[in-house]
XYZ file of C-alpha atoms in Angstrom:
71
model
C -0.068 0.009 -0.216
C 2.911 2.589 1.083
C 4.951 1.870 -1.900
C 1.738 2.548 -4.382
C 0.215 4.990 -2.528
C 3.223 6.814 -0.204
C 3.051 7.568 3.256
C 0.611 11.006 3.038
C -3.257 10.126 4.734
C -5.340 10.076 1.663
C -8.022 11.790 3.908
C -6.179 14.563 5.335
C -3.228 14.846 2.925
C -0.628 15.060 5.913
C 2.185 12.498 6.261
C 1.769 9.500 8.423
C 3.924 9.082 11.217
C 5.416 5.385 10.647
C 7.409 5.679 13.814
C 4.672 5.674 16.385
C 2.725 2.667 17.783
C -0.574 1.526 15.780
C -2.039 0.439 19.113
C -4.963 2.510 20.340
C -3.989 4.125 23.649
C -0.439 4.390 23.213
C 1.577 7.827 22.734
C 1.086 9.265 19.017
C -1.336 6.336 18.015
C -3.737 9.011 16.534
C -1.164 9.970 13.706
C 0.234 6.056 13.247
C -0.938 4.109 10.212
C -3.839 2.655 9.515
C -4.951 1.206 6.171
C -8.557 2.745 4.980
C -11.080 0.811 2.830
C -12.354 3.664 0.265
C -15.437 1.603 -0.138
C -16.102 -0.100 3.451
C -16.169 -3.871 3.615
C -19.264 -3.318 5.132
C -20.569 -1.450 1.824
C -19.348 -4.093 -0.164
C -15.710 -2.970 -0.767
C -12.699 -5.452 -1.109
C -9.250 -5.659 0.374
C -7.812 -5.062 -2.928
C -4.957 -2.570 -3.533
C -7.502 -0.514 -5.328
C -9.752 -0.072 -2.664
C -7.452 0.655 0.277
C -5.009 4.006 1.112
C -2.718 4.862 4.078
C -4.549 6.973 6.559
C -3.866 8.257 10.061
C -5.478 6.277 12.819
C -7.734 9.125 13.797
C -8.849 9.987 10.364
C -9.947 6.460 9.614
C -11.562 6.103 12.679
C -13.638 9.493 12.263
C -14.640 8.098 8.810
C -16.288 4.999 9.741
C -18.216 3.449 7.050
C -18.815 6.460 5.012
C -17.821 6.348 1.160
C -15.628 10.084 0.516
C -14.545 10.861 -2.944
C -10.777 9.669 -3.429
C -8.252 12.759 -3.649
């Protein structure tokens, strides 16, 4: 995903901090890496490379199961 789409969050455009823990609750987790499904699995999306993008944990959790335009 990162080699295809880079390390910027596709939701807010700011670089994802790859050095922080991805585990919720640990220091800095909000800016850590999550993999967002552009079309959520719950809405019929797939795990294919064309449907996933890097995002911040906090951006991904705020998005929840919405379908937003891809930037």
